[in-house]
CSV table of C-alpha atoms in Angstrom, one decimal:
chain,number,residue,atom,x,y,z
A,135,MET,CA,28.5,13.2,-2.3
A,136,PRO,CA,25.2,12.1,-3.6
A,137,ILE,CA,24.6,10.8,-6.9
A,138,ILE,CA,23.2,13.6,-9.2
A,139,SER,CA,20.4,12.9,-11.5
A,140,ARG,CA,21.1,14.7,-14.7
A,141,GLY,CA,18.4,17.1,-15.7
A,142,PHE,CA,16.1,16.7,-12.5
A,143,HIS,CA,15.0,19.9,-11.0
A,144,GLY,CA,11.9,18.8,-9.0
A,145,LYS,CA,8.8,20.5,-8.2
A,146,ARG,CA,9.9,21.9,-5.0
A,147,GLN,CA,6.6,21.9,-3.2
A,148,GLU,CA,6.6,24.6,-0.8
A,149,GLY,CA,6.0,23.1,2.8
A,150,PRO,CA,7.2,24.4,6.0
A,151,SER,CA,10.3,22.2,6.4
A,152,ASP,CA,10.0,21.9,10.0
A,153,ARG,CA,6.7,20.1,9.4
A,154,VAL,CA,7.8,17.7,6.4
A,155,PRO,CA,10.2,14.8,7.5
A,156,PRO,CA,13.0,13.8,5.3
A,157,GLY,CA,12.0,11.8,2.2
A,158,GLN,CA,8.4,13.0,2.3
A,159,TYR,CA,6.4,15.0,0.0
A,160,LEU,CA,2.9,16.9,0.6
A,161,THR,CA,-0.3,15.7,-0.9
A,162,ASP,CA,-3.7,17.0,-0.5
A,163,ASP,CA,-5.2,13.6,-1.3
A,164,PHE,CA,-5.7,11.0,1.2
A,165,PRO,CA,-4.1,7.8,-0.3
A,166,VAL,CA,-4.9,4.4,1.2
A,167,LEU,CA,-2.6,1.7,2.0
A,168,SER,CA,-3.8,-1.8,3.2
A,169,ALA,CA,-2.9,-5.3,2.8
A,170,GLY,CA,-6.2,-7.0,2.1
A,171,PRO,CA,-9.9,-6.4,1.6
A,172,THR,CA,-11.5,-3.5,3.5
A,173,PRO,CA,-13.5,-5.0,6.5
A,174,HIS,CA,-17.0,-3.8,7.0
A,175,THR,CA,-18.0,-4.3,10.7
A,176,ALA,CA,-21.4,-3.3,11.8
A,177,LEU,CA,-21.5,-1.0,14.8
A,178,GLU,CA,-23.8,-3.4,16.7
A,179,ASP,CA,-21.0,-6.1,16.3
A,180,TRP,CA,-18.1,-3.7,17.1
A,181,SER,CA,-16.2,-3.6,20.6
A,182,PHE,CA,-12.9,-2.4,21.7
A,183,SER,CA,-11.2,-4.3,24.4
A,184,ILE,CA,-7.9,-4.0,26.1
A,185,HIS,CA,-6.3,-7.2,27.6
A,186,GLY,CA,-3.1,-8.1,29.2
A,187,GLY,CA,-3.8,-6.0,32.3
A,188,ALA,CA,-5.2,-7.1,35.8
A,189,GLU,CA,-8.6,-7.6,34.3
A,190,PRO,CA,-9.7,-7.3,30.7
A,191,VAL,CA,-11.9,-4.3,29.6
A,192,SER,CA,-14.2,-4.1,26.8
A,193,TRP,CA,-16.5,-1.3,25.4
A,194,THR,CA,-19.4,-1.5,23.0
A,195,TRP,CA,-19.7,1.1,20.4
A,196,ASP,CA,-22.3,2.8,22.3
A,197,GLU,CA,-20.3,2.7,25.4
A,198,PHE,CA,-17.1,3.8,23.6
A,199,ARG,CA,-19.0,6.9,22.1
A,200,GLN,CA,-20.0,7.9,25.6
A,201,LEU,CA,-16.4,8.4,26.6
A,202,PRO,CA,-14.9,11.9,26.6
A,203,THR,CA,-13.7,12.7,23.1
A,204,GLU,CA,-11.0,15.2,21.8
A,205,THR,CA,-10.8,16.9,18.4
A,206,VAL,CA,-7.2,17.1,17.1
A,207,THR,CA,-5.4,18.5,14.1
A,208,VAL,CA,-2.1,16.9,13.4
A,209,ASP,CA,0.1,16.3,10.5
A,210,ILE,CA,0.4,12.6,9.2
A,211,HIS,CA,3.3,10.8,7.4
A,212,CYS,CA,3.0,7.6,5.4
A,213,VAL,CA,5.9,5.5,4.9
A,214,THR,CA,5.0,5.5,1.2
A,215,LYS,CA,6.4,9.1,1.2
A,216,TRP,CA,3.4,11.1,1.3
A,217,SER,CA,2.7,13.7,4.3
A,218,LYS,CA,-0.5,15.5,4.7
A,219,LEU,CA,-0.6,18.6,7.0
A,220,ASP,CA,-3.3,19.8,9.5
A,221,THR,CA,-5.7,16.7,9.2
A,222,SER,CA,-8.6,16.9,11.6
A,223,TRP,CA,-9.7,14.0,13.7
A,224,GLU,CA,-12.1,13.3,16.5
A,225,GLY,CA,-11.5,10.5,18.8
A,226,VAL,CA,-11.3,9.1,22.5
A,227,SER,CA,-7.7,9.6,23.8
A,228,VAL,CA,-5.7,6.4,24.5
A,229,ASP,CA,-5.0,7.9,28.0
A,230,THR,CA,-8.7,7.5,28.7
A,231,LEU,CA,-9.0,4.0,27.6
A,232,LEU,CA,-6.0,3.0,29.7
A,233,ASP,CA,-7.1,4.8,32.6
A,234,ALA,CA,-9.5,1.9,32.7
A,235,VAL,CA,-6.9,-0.7,33.2
A,236,ASP,CA,-4.5,-1.6,35.9
A,237,HIS,CA,-1.3,-2.4,34.1
A,238,ASP,CA,2.4,-1.8,34.0
A,239,ALA,CA,3.1,-2.8,30.5
A,240,ALA,CA,5.8,-1.3,28.5
A,241,TYR,CA,4.5,-2.3,25.1
A,242,LEU,CA,1.3,-3.1,23.4
A,243,LEU,CA,0.0,-4.7,20.2
A,244,ALA,CA,-3.0,-3.2,18.5
A,245,PHE,CA,-5.2,-5.6,16.8
A,246,SER,CA,-7.7,-4.9,14.0
A,247,ASP,CA,-10.5,-6.4,11.9
A,248,GLY,CA,-8.8,-8.3,9.0
A,249,GLY,CA,-6.0,-9.5,11.2
A,250,TYR,CA,-3.9,-6.6,11.1
A,251,THR,CA,-1.7,-5.8,14.1
A,252,THR,CA,1.0,-3.1,15.0
A,253,ASN,CA,3.3,-2.9,17.9
A,254,LEU,CA,3.9,0.4,20.0
A,255,PRO,CA,5.6,1.4,23.3
A,256,VAL,CA,2.9,2.3,25.8
A,257,GLU,CA,4.8,5.7,26.1
A,258,ASP,CA,4.0,6.5,22.6
A,259,VAL,CA,0.3,6.2,23.0
A,260,THR,CA,0.0,7.9,26.4
A,261,GLY,CA,0.6,11.5,27.5
A,262,GLY,CA,-1.9,13.0,25.0
A,263,ARG,CA,0.1,11.2,21.9
A,264,ALA,CA,-2.6,8.7,20.5
A,265,TRP,CA,-6.3,8.5,20.0
A,266,VAL,CA,-8.9,5.9,18.7
A,267,ALA,CA,-10.3,8.2,16.1
A,268,PHE,CA,-13.9,7.8,14.6
A,269,ALA,CA,-14.3,10.9,12.7
A,270,TYR,CA,-12.3,12.6,10.1
A,271,GLY,CA,-12.8,16.2,8.8
A,272,GLY,CA,-16.1,16.3,10.8
A,273,GLU,CA,-17.5,13.4,9.2
A,274,PRO,CA,-17.5,9.5,10.3
A,275,LEU,CA,-14.5,7.8,9.4
A,276,GLU,CA,-15.0,6.0,6.1
A,277,PRO,CA,-14.2,2.2,5.9
A,278,GLU,CA,-11.3,2.5,3.5
A,279,HIS,CA,-9.8,5.0,5.8
A,280,GLY,CA,-10.2,2.5,8.7
A,281,GLY,CA,-13.7,3.2,10.1
A,282,PRO,CA,-15.5,2.7,12.0
A,283,ALA,CA,-12.5,3.4,14.1
A,284,ARG,CA,-8.8,3.6,13.9
A,285,LEU,CA,-5.8,4.3,15.9
A,286,LEU,CA,-4.1,7.7,15.4
A,287,VAL,CA,-0.6,7.9,16.4
A,288,PRO,CA,0.5,10.8,14.3
A,289,HIS,CA,4.3,11.2,15.4
A,290,LEU,CA,5.0,7.9,14.0
A,291,TYR,CA,4.7,6.7,10.3
A,292,PHE,CA,0.9,6.1,9.6
A,293,TRP,CA,1.1,2.2,9.4
A,294,LYS,CA,1.2,2.5,13.3
A,295,SER,CA,-2.2,4.3,13.1
A,296,ALA,CA,-3.9,0.8,12.6
A,297,LYS,CA,-7.2,1.0,10.8
A,298,TRP,CA,-10.3,-1.0,11.8
A,299,VAL,CA,-8.6,-1.3,15.3
A,300,ARG,CA,-10.5,-3.4,17.7
A,301,GLY,CA,-8.4,-3.3,20.9
A,302,LEU,CA,-5.1,-3.3,22.5
A,303,SER,CA,-3.1,-6.2,23.8
A,304,LEU,CA,-0.6,-5.1,26.6
A,305,ARG,CA,2.6,-6.9,26.9
A,306,ASP,CA,6.2,-6.7,28.6
A,307,GLU,CA,8.0,-7.3,25.4
A,308,ASP,CA,8.1,-5.5,22.1
A,309,GLU,CA,6.8,-7.9,19.5
A,310,PRO,CA,6.8,-7.0,15.9
A,311,GLY,CA,3.2,-6.5,14.3
A,312,PHE,CA,2.2,-7.1,10.5
A,313,TRP,CA,4.3,-4.8,8.6
A,314,GLU,CA,7.0,-4.8,11.3
A,315,SER,CA,7.3,-8.6,10.4
A,316,ASN,CA,7.4,-7.8,6.6
A,317,GLY,CA,10.1,-5.5,6.3
A,318,TYR,CA,9.1,-2.4,8.1
A,319,HIS,CA,10.8,-0.7,11.0
A,320,LEU,CA,10.0,-1.7,14.5
A,321,TYR,CA,9.5,1.7,15.8
A,322,GLY,CA,8.9,4.1,12.8
A,323,ASP,CA,9.8,7.6,13.6
A,324,PRO,CA,9.7,9.7,10.4
A,325,TRP,CA,11.9,12.3,11.7
A,326,ARG,CA,14.6,9.5,11.8
A,327,GLU,CA,13.4,8.2,8.5
A,328,GLN,CA,12.9,4.7,10.3
A,329,ARG,CA,11.1,3.1,7.3
A,330,TYR,CA,12.4,-0.3,6.8
A,331,TRP,CA,14.6,-3.0,8.7
A,332,GLY,CA,17.9,-1.7,9.3
A,333,ASP,CA,17.1,2.1,9.3
B,292,MET,CA,19.9,3.4,-16.2
B,293,ALA,CA,20.7,0.8,-18.8
B,294,GLY,CA,18.0,0.9,-21.4
B,295,ALA,CA,14.4,1.9,-21.7
B,296,VAL,CA,11.2,0.4,-23.4
B,297,GLN,CA,8.2,2.6,-24.1
B,298,GLU,CA,5.3,0.7,-23.1
B,299,THR,CA,2.5,3.1,-23.9
B,300,PRO,CA,2.5,6.9,-24.5
B,301,ARG,CA,2.3,7.3,-20.8
B,302,VAL,CA,4.3,4.4,-19.4
B,303,ARG,CA,8.0,3.4,-19.7
B,304,THR,CA,10.1,0.6,-18.4
B,305,LEU,CA,13.6,1.4,-17.3
B,306,LEU,CA,16.3,-1.2,-17.0
B,307,LEU,CA,18.7,-0.5,-14.2
B,308,ASP,CA,22.2,-1.7,-13.7
B,309,ALA,CA,22.4,-1.4,-9.9
B,310,PRO,CA,25.7,-3.0,-8.6
B,311,GLY,CA,25.3,-4.7,-5.3
B,312,TRP,CA,21.5,-5.1,-5.9
B,313,ALA,CA,20.2,-8.2,-3.8
B,314,ASP,CA,17.8,-10.3,-5.6
B,315,HIS,CA,14.1,-9.6,-5.0
B,316,ARG,CA,11.0,-11.7,-4.6
B,317,ALA,CA,8.2,-11.3,-7.3
B,318,GLY,CA,5.9,-8.5,-6.2
B,319,GLN,CA,8.2,-6.4,-4.0
B,320,HIS,CA,8.9,-2.6,-4.7
B,321,LEU,CA,12.0,-0.4,-4.5
B,322,ASP,CA,12.5,3.2,-3.6
B,323,VAL,CA,13.9,5.8,-6.3
B,324,ARG,CA,15.7,8.9,-5.0
B,325,LEU,CA,16.4,11.6,-7.4
B,326,THR,CA,18.9,14.3,-6.5
B,327,ALA,CA,19.1,17.7,-8.2
B,328,GLU,CA,22.4,19.5,-8.8
B,329,ASP,CA,21.7,21.8,-5.6
B,330,GLY,CA,20.9,18.8,-3.4
B,331,TYR,CA,17.2,18.9,-3.5
B,332,GLN,CA,15.9,15.4,-3.4
B,333,ALA,CA,12.7,13.4,-4.0
B,334,GLU,CA,11.8,9.8,-3.4
B,335,ARG,CA,9.1,7.6,-4.5
B,336,SER,CA,8.2,3.8,-4.4
B,337,TYR,CA,7.9,1.6,-7.4
B,338,SER,CA,7.0,-1.9,-8.0
B,339,ILE,CA,9.7,-3.9,-9.6
B,340,ALA,CA,8.6,-5.1,-13.0
B,341,SER,CA,11.4,-7.9,-13.5
B,342,ALA,CA,11.3,-11.3,-12.4
B,343,PRO,CA,13.7,-12.6,-9.7
B,344,GLY,CA,17.1,-13.2,-11.4
B,345,GLU,CA,16.6,-10.9,-14.3
B,346,GLU,CA,18.1,-7.6,-14.9
B,347,LEU,CA,16.4,-5.1,-12.6
B,348,ALA,CA,13.3,-3.2,-14.2
B,349,ILE,CA,10.7,-0.9,-13.1
B,350,THR,CA,7.8,0.4,-15.0
B,351,ILE,CA,6.7,3.7,-14.4
B,352,GLU,CA,3.3,5.7,-15.5
B,353,ARG,CA,3.7,9.4,-15.9
B,354,LEU,CA,1.6,11.3,-13.6
B,355,ASP,CA,1.2,14.8,-15.3
B,356,ASP,CA,1.2,16.6,-11.9
B,357,GLY,CA,3.8,14.2,-10.4
B,358,GLU,CA,7.5,15.2,-9.5
B,359,VAL,CA,9.5,12.0,-10.1
B,360,SER,CA,7.3,10.0,-12.8
B,361,PRO,CA,7.5,12.7,-15.4
B,362,TYR,CA,11.4,12.7,-15.1
B,363,LEU,CA,11.6,8.9,-15.2
B,364,VAL,CA,9.2,8.6,-18.2
B,365,ASP,CA,10.3,11.6,-20.2
B,366,GLU,CA,13.8,12.8,-19.3
B,367,ALA,CA,16.0,10.2,-17.9
B,368,ALA,CA,18.3,8.6,-20.6
B,369,ASP,CA,20.8,5.6,-20.7
B,370,GLY,CA,23.9,6.4,-18.4
B,371,ASP,CA,21.9,8.6,-16.0
B,372,GLN,CA,22.2,7.8,-12.4
B,373,PHE,CA,19.8,7.8,-9.5
B,374,GLU,CA,19.6,6.0,-6.3
B,375,VAL,CA,17.5,2.9,-5.6
B,376,ARG,CA,17.0,1.1,-2.3
B,377,GLY,CA,15.3,-2.2,-1.9
B,378,PRO,CA,13.9,-4.6,-2.4
B,379,ILE,CA,11.0,-3.7,0.0
B,380,GLY,CA,8.0,-5.7,1.3
B,381,GLY,CA,7.4,-9.1,2.4
B,382,TYR,CA,3.7,-9.5,2.0
B,383,PHE,CA,2.6,-8.6,-1.6
B,384,VAL,CA,4.9,-11.4,-3.0
B,385,TRP,CA,4.3,-14.8,-4.7
B,386,ASP,CA,6.4,-17.6,-3.9
B,387,ALA,CA,6.7,-20.1,-6.9
B,388,SER,CA,6.6,-23.0,-4.4
B,389,ASP,CA,3.1,-22.0,-3.2
B,390,PRO,CA,0.7,-24.7,-5.0
B,391,ARG,CA,-2.5,-22.9,-5.1
B,392,PRO,CA,-4.0,-21.5,-8.2
B,393,ILE,CA,-3.0,-17.9,-8.5
B,394,LEU,CA,-5.5,-15.1,-9.6
B,395,LEU,CA,-3.7,-11.8,-10.4
B,396,VAL,CA,-6.2,-8.7,-10.7
B,397,GLY,CA,-4.6,-5.5,-12.0
B,398,GLY,CA,-5.9,-2.0,-12.9
B,399,GLY,CA,-3.6,0.2,-14.9
B,400,SER,CA,-0.3,0.3,-14.0
B,401,GLY,CA,-1.2,-1.9,-11.1
B,402,VAL,CA,-0.2,-4.8,-13.5
B,403,VAL,CA,3.5,-4.1,-12.8
B,404,PRO,CA,4.1,-6.4,-9.8
B,405,LEU,CA,1.7,-8.8,-11.4
B,406,ARG,CA,3.9,-8.9,-14.5
B,407,SER,CA,7.0,-9.9,-12.3
B,408,MET,CA,4.8,-12.8,-10.8
B,409,ALA,CA,4.0,-14.0,-14.3
B,410,ARG,CA,7.5,-13.8,-15.6
B,411,HIS,CA,8.7,-15.5,-12.7
B,412,ARG,CA,6.3,-18.4,-13.1
B,413,GLU,CA,7.5,-18.6,-16.7
B,414,ARG,CA,11.2,-18.6,-16.0
B,415,VAL,CA,11.0,-21.2,-13.3
B,416,GLY,CA,8.8,-23.4,-15.3
B,417,SER,CA,6.2,-23.5,-12.7
B,418,GLY,CA,3.0,-25.4,-13.6
B,419,THR,CA,0.8,-23.5,-11.0
B,420,PRO,CA,-2.3,-22.3,-12.7
B,421,MET,CA,-2.1,-18.6,-12.9
B,422,LYS,CA,-4.7,-16.0,-14.5
B,423,LEU,CA,-4.7,-12.5,-15.0
B,424,LEU,CA,-7.6,-10.1,-15.0
B,425,TYR,CA,-6.4,-6.7,-16.6
B,426,SER,CA,-8.4,-3.7,-16.6
B,427,SER,CA,-7.3,-0.8,-18.8
B,428,ARG,CA,-9.0,2.3,-20.2
B,429,THR,CA,-8.3,1.7,-23.8
B,430,TRP,CA,-6.3,-0.8,-25.8
B,431,ASP,CA,-3.4,1.6,-26.3
B,432,ASP,CA,-3.0,1.7,-22.4
B,433,VAL,CA,-2.4,-2.0,-22.0
B,434,ILE,CA,1.1,-2.2,-20.6
B,435,TYR,CA,3.1,-5.4,-21.8
B,436,ARG,CA,0.4,-6.1,-24.3
B,437,ASP,CA,2.6,-8.3,-26.7
B,438,GLU,CA,4.3,-10.0,-23.9
B,439,LEU,CA,1.2,-11.0,-22.3
B,440,GLU,CA,0.4,-12.9,-25.6
B,441,THR,CA,3.2,-15.4,-25.0
B,442,ILE,CA,3.7,-15.3,-21.2
B,443,GLY,CA,1.8,-18.8,-20.8
B,444,ILE,CA,-1.0,-17.7,-18.5
B,445,ASP,CA,-4.7,-16.9,-19.4
B,446,VAL,CA,-5.3,-12.9,-19.6
B,447,VAL,CA,-8.7,-11.5,-19.6
B,448,TYR,CA,-9.0,-8.0,-20.6
B,449,THR,CA,-11.6,-5.5,-19.7
B,450,LEU,CA,-11.4,-1.9,-21.5
B,451,THR,CA,-13.3,0.6,-19.4
B,452,ARG,CA,-13.1,3.7,-21.6
B,453,GLU,CA,-12.8,2.8,-25.3
B,454,GLN,CA,-12.6,-0.3,-27.1
B,455,PRO,CA,-11.2,-0.9,-30.6
B,456,PRO,CA,-13.7,-2.0,-33.4
B,457,GLY,CA,-14.7,-5.4,-33.3
B,458,TRP,CA,-13.7,-5.7,-29.6
B,459,THR,CA,-15.3,-8.8,-28.2
B,460,GLY,CA,-13.7,-8.7,-24.6
B,461,TYR,CA,-15.2,-7.0,-21.5
B,462,ALA,CA,-15.9,-3.4,-21.7
B,463,ARG,CA,-16.6,-2.3,-18.1
B,464,ARG,CA,-15.2,-1.9,-14.7
B,465,ILE,CA,-14.6,-5.1,-12.8
B,466,ASP,CA,-17.7,-6.3,-11.1
B,467,ARG,CA,-19.0,-9.2,-9.3
B,468,GLU,CA,-20.5,-10.9,-12.6
B,469,LEU,CA,-17.2,-10.4,-14.5
B,470,LEU,CA,-15.4,-11.9,-11.7
B,471,GLU,CA,-17.9,-14.9,-11.6
B,472,GLU,CA,-17.3,-15.6,-15.2
B,473,THR,CA,-13.4,-15.4,-15.0
B,474,ALA,CA,-12.0,-16.1,-11.6
B,475,TRP,CA,-11.1,-19.5,-10.3
B,476,PRO,CA,-13.9,-21.0,-8.5
B,477,ALA,CA,-13.8,-20.3,-4.8
B,478,GLU,CA,-13.6,-24.1,-4.1
B,479,GLN,CA,-10.1,-24.1,-5.5
B,480,LYS,CA,-9.0,-21.7,-2.7
B,481,PRO,CA,-7.1,-19.6,-4.9
B,482,ARG,CA,-4.5,-17.1,-3.8
B,483,VAL,CA,-5.1,-13.4,-5.1
B,484,PHE,CA,-3.0,-10.6,-5.7
B,485,VAL,CA,-5.0,-7.2,-6.6
B,486,CYS,CA,-3.2,-4.2,-7.4
B,487,GLY,CA,-4.6,-0.7,-8.6
B,488,SER,CA,-6.2,2.2,-7.4
B,489,THR,CA,-8.1,2.2,-4.0
B,490,ARG,CA,-11.4,2.1,-6.0
B,491,PHE,CA,-10.4,-0.7,-8.1
B,492,VAL,CA,-8.9,-2.8,-5.6
B,493,ASP,CA,-12.0,-2.6,-3.2
B,494,ALA,CA,-14.2,-3.3,-6.2
B,495,ALA,CA,-12.2,-6.5,-6.9
B,496,ALA,CA,-11.7,-7.6,-3.4
B,497,ASP,CA,-15.3,-7.0,-2.4
B,498,GLY,CA,-16.5,-8.9,-5.6
B,499,LEU,CA,-14.3,-11.8,-4.9
B,500,LEU,CA,-15.7,-12.1,-1.1
B,501,GLU,CA,-19.2,-12.1,-2.5
B,502,LEU,CA,-18.0,-15.3,-4.7
B,503,GLY,CA,-17.0,-16.8,-1.4
B,504,TYR,CA,-13.2,-16.1,-1.4
B,505,GLU,CA,-11.8,-15.5,2.0
B,506,PRO,CA,-10.2,-12.2,3.2
B,507,GLY,CA,-7.1,-14.1,3.9
B,508,TRP,CA,-6.6,-15.3,0.4
B,509,ILE,CA,-6.7,-12.0,-1.0
B,510,ARG,CA,-3.4,-9.6,-0.9
B,511,THR,CA,-3.9,-6.0,-2.0
B,512,GLU,CA,-1.6,-3.3,-3.0
B,513,ARG,CA,-3.3,0.1,-3.7
B,514,PHE,CA,-1.6,3.1,-5.0
B,515,GLY,CA,-2.8,6.7,-4.4
B,516,ALA,CA,-1.0,10.0,-5.2
B,517,THR,CA,2.5,8.7,-5.7
B,518,GLY,CA,3.8,11.2,-8.4
């Protein structure tokens, strides 16, 4: 029996219940969550690298932007409780990037400008489930939202979609990243409400 | 709920009697879950306003189109019940054993977790230099106004929208020049906590970087649409 909050009725935003995970509410805004200052990396200084495979690989911005791109429309869910439906992104599939690497890793740590990291199982970023996105709503991705490029892993809480991403470090073991070392769940499935340690 | 303090017309502090609550660290937050009689639920996160060791308190600003904050600011009364979960977060926290000078930069209700830090410093008798830059719209929007007079740290106000007659303080958004005049010099390698809207946080953090602060010194907490 839950505790009833006397006099609380709620606004009962209408949302398709099969698209809004438990404990989330819908917003039309695009709130920002980050732990420090917003990095501003010039495109000529930007690269994306993958190490931990047989050979390290790296793309400059121009090389990266010559890779095939996909446009996807997905729902995103932030651990701070907001969800946003039908967000439109353009990016390079992580499948495309990992195809360039000979590896048998089960996990990876995505790393970003500003020192941010987040850990993911490789199977969660392959099979058409993750992208390195450089455009949002048809426009170049703003720095405050992770531009020039961020990871996009929409089926997990949005902190896993690392802003300002600069590469992937492949590894055999799952190792907690930044928020995962600061109280947040190692995996972060919004449908199982895996917000914090112990969920 | 075990008490309330109306801080400003839009902002209220709720004192919570939370059996089994584990003590928090200054700067952490908690989750509130409200349940309606028919089982409908809504959850939001709020910064903890009290210092570690004190009776648990949260300070909430009413967002007019919000779902949870209007209830907590206008409706909830002593004895009412709701669920809290926490404490949460291990990064935006100040540990009193940290010897570095502390710069707190708050915009609007972003002052709440910073107040926890300032109270914590006072309660433990810390001699750590601590300073608060606090941006509000008007003097009447200043949260914890009386308390900040006596909390034992320097408080620099800026009022961005309207100033009382005879106001001699700052009267504009935080910018580089204001920071240069008020923030600890970069040579002191301060630790910085900035909390407010995204635009506020970016302006403060970018300004501090221009003054020679390093990104790793600056911890930020931004709030967007959390109604």
